[in-house]
Amino acid sequence: MNSSRQSGFTLLELLVVMVIIGLLAAYVGPRYFAQIGKSEVKTAKAQIVALEKALDQYRIDTGHFPTTEQGLAALMVRPPNEAKWDGPYLTKTVPDDPWGRPYQYKSPGDHGDIDIISYGKDGRPGGDGEDADLTNW
């Protein structure tokens, strides 16, 4: 008995497997990337809270918040003529938001003593979802 049949997959079988993998990727992919977007928003919110706490400690030490011109850099480096500065007030450098842009800081703020803003994924004011502004107010 001589069997000339070769083992392996036919083109049709490979195409069926590729279609199944494509369907799974189409179903799972958007859910996975949505979770990444949610984690970036959560990270930005946590960073804003940490910046607020550091700014509060700065205010306790000096009696005032850093000016808009001094910015968040005043948390790491003593501003000129700031005798009561007892920093640095952060353990690491001032972080950028999760999308790689610096947080906007304003003192006095439009919504309180200080305003801290990330303009979200799109980097522009306004927006919805991941593009929404994240603030401390």
Short mmCIF file of C-alpha atoms in Angstrom, two decimals:
data_model
loop_
_atom_site.label_atom_id
_atom_site.label_comp_id
_atom_site.label_asym_id
_atom_site.label_seq_id
_atom_site.Cartn_x
_atom_site.Cartn_y
_atom_site.Cartn_z
CA MET A 1 0.00 0.00 0.00
CA ASN A 2 1.40 3.22 -1.12
CA SER A 3 -0.18 6.39 0.23
CA SER A 4 0.60 9.49 -1.75
CA ARG A 5 -1.51 11.77 0.42
CA GLN A 6 0.52 14.61 1.96
CA SER A 7 -0.24 15.98 5.39
CA GLY A 8 -0.81 19.70 5.89
CA PHE A 9 -3.47 22.34 5.69
CA THR A 10 -5.40 23.29 2.61
CA LEU A 11 -5.75 26.87 1.53
CA LEU A 12 -9.42 26.80 2.50
CA GLU A 13 -8.62 25.65 6.03
CA LEU A 14 -6.04 28.43 6.43
CA LEU A 15 -8.53 31.03 5.21
CA VAL A 16 -11.17 29.83 7.69
CA VAL A 17 -8.66 30.10 10.55
CA MET A 18 -7.63 33.61 9.42
CA VAL A 19 -11.27 34.73 9.27
CA ILE A 20 -11.87 33.41 12.80
CA ILE A 21 -8.77 35.22 14.11
CA GLY A 22 -9.91 38.40 12.35
CA LEU A 23 -13.36 38.19 13.93
CA LEU A 24 -11.85 37.68 17.39
CA ALA A 25 -9.50 40.64 16.90
CA ALA A 26 -12.38 42.84 15.74
CA TYR A 27 -14.33 41.93 18.87
CA VAL A 28 -11.52 42.11 21.45
CA GLY A 29 -9.44 44.96 19.98
CA PRO A 30 -11.82 47.88 20.64
CA ARG A 31 -12.45 46.68 24.19
CA TYR A 32 -8.71 46.46 24.85
CA PHE A 33 -7.96 49.94 23.50
CA ALA A 34 -10.90 51.44 25.39
CA GLN A 35 -9.33 50.14 28.60
CA ILE A 36 -6.04 51.84 27.72
CA GLY A 37 -7.89 55.15 27.25
CA LYS A 38 -9.62 54.75 30.61
CA SER A 39 -6.31 54.09 32.35
CA GLU A 40 -4.77 57.25 30.85
CA VAL A 41 -7.69 59.31 32.19
CA LYS A 42 -7.31 57.72 35.63
CA THR A 43 -3.58 58.42 35.57
CA ALA A 44 -4.17 62.09 34.71
CA LYS A 45 -6.69 62.44 37.54
CA ALA A 46 -4.26 60.87 40.02
CA GLN A 47 -1.43 63.14 38.85
CA ILE A 48 -3.63 66.23 39.24
CA VAL A 49 -4.46 65.19 42.83
CA ALA A 50 -0.74 64.65 43.56
CA LEU A 51 0.12 68.07 42.11
CA GLU A 52 -2.60 69.68 44.23
CA LYS A 53 -1.20 68.09 47.39
CA ALA A 54 2.33 69.25 46.54
CA LEU A 55 1.02 72.77 45.85
CA ASP A 56 -0.81 72.76 49.19
CA GLN A 57 2.44 71.86 50.95
CA TYR A 58 4.21 74.66 49.07
CA ARG A 59 1.51 77.09 50.25
CA ILE A 60 1.79 75.89 53.85
CA ASP A 61 5.55 76.52 53.78
CA THR A 62 5.60 79.82 51.90
CA GLY A 63 2.19 81.30 52.67
CA HIS A 64 1.11 81.41 49.01
CA PHE A 65 0.89 79.31 45.86
CA PRO A 66 3.50 79.69 43.11
CA THR A 67 2.55 82.32 40.54
CA THR A 68 1.44 81.33 37.06
CA GLU A 69 4.83 82.52 35.77
CA GLN A 70 6.72 80.35 38.29
CA GLY A 71 4.49 77.45 37.33
CA LEU A 72 4.72 73.90 38.56
CA ALA A 73 8.52 74.05 38.28
CA ALA A 74 8.46 75.89 41.64
CA LEU A 75 7.64 72.54 43.22
CA MET A 76 11.09 71.24 42.28
CA VAL A 77 13.35 74.31 42.17
CA ARG A 78 13.36 77.20 44.65
CA PRO A 79 12.00 80.34 42.99
CA PRO A 80 14.15 83.46 43.40
CA ASN A 81 13.53 85.37 46.65
CA GLU A 82 11.50 82.53 48.21
CA ALA A 83 13.08 82.26 51.67
CA LYS A 84 10.55 79.84 53.20
CA TRP A 85 10.68 77.32 50.34
CA ASP A 86 11.37 73.86 51.79
CA GLY A 87 11.15 71.63 48.73
CA PRO A 88 11.36 69.82 46.53
CA TYR A 89 7.69 69.01 46.99
CA LEU A 90 7.61 66.09 44.55
CA THR A 91 9.76 62.97 44.70
CA LYS A 92 10.25 63.01 40.91
CA THR A 93 10.17 65.72 38.26
CA VAL A 94 6.87 67.40 37.42
CA PRO A 95 5.13 64.89 35.14
CA ASP A 96 3.61 65.57 31.77
CA ASP A 97 0.05 64.37 31.31
CA PRO A 98 -0.38 60.80 29.98
CA TRP A 99 -0.51 62.17 26.42
CA GLY A 100 2.92 63.80 26.71
CA ARG A 101 1.89 67.43 27.21
CA PRO A 102 2.60 69.61 30.26
CA TYR A 103 -0.21 70.33 32.69
CA GLN A 104 -1.53 73.89 32.50
CA TYR A 105 -1.25 75.79 35.77
CA LYS A 106 -2.81 79.11 36.70
CA SER A 107 -2.61 81.02 39.99
CA PRO A 108 -4.85 82.66 40.90
CA GLY A 109 -7.17 80.37 39.02
CA ASP A 110 -10.47 81.09 37.34
CA HIS A 111 -12.17 78.33 39.38
CA GLY A 112 -10.35 78.59 42.71
CA ASP A 113 -7.00 79.52 44.18
CA ILE A 114 -5.25 77.40 41.54
CA ASP A 115 -6.27 75.74 38.30
CA ILE A 116 -4.55 72.60 37.00
CA ILE A 117 -5.67 71.42 33.57
CA SER A 118 -4.93 68.64 31.11
CA TYR A 119 -6.70 69.07 27.79
CA GLY A 120 -7.01 65.30 27.31
CA LYS A 121 -5.97 63.16 24.40
CA ASP A 122 -6.66 65.77 21.71
CA GLY A 123 -4.77 68.55 23.55
CA ARG A 124 -7.54 71.09 22.91
CA PRO A 125 -10.06 72.66 25.29
CA GLY A 126 -13.40 70.86 25.51
CA GLY A 127 -14.15 67.45 24.11
CA ASP A 128 -15.79 64.22 25.21
CA GLY A 129 -14.51 60.88 26.46
CA GLU A 130 -10.72 60.67 26.26
CA ASP A 131 -10.62 64.15 24.68
CA ALA A 132 -12.38 65.76 27.65
CA ASP A 133 -10.52 68.26 29.83
CA LEU A 134 -9.33 66.99 33.20
CA THR A 135 -9.13 69.59 35.96
CA ASN A 136 -8.79 70.04 39.72
CA TRP A 137 -12.18 71.73 40.11
#
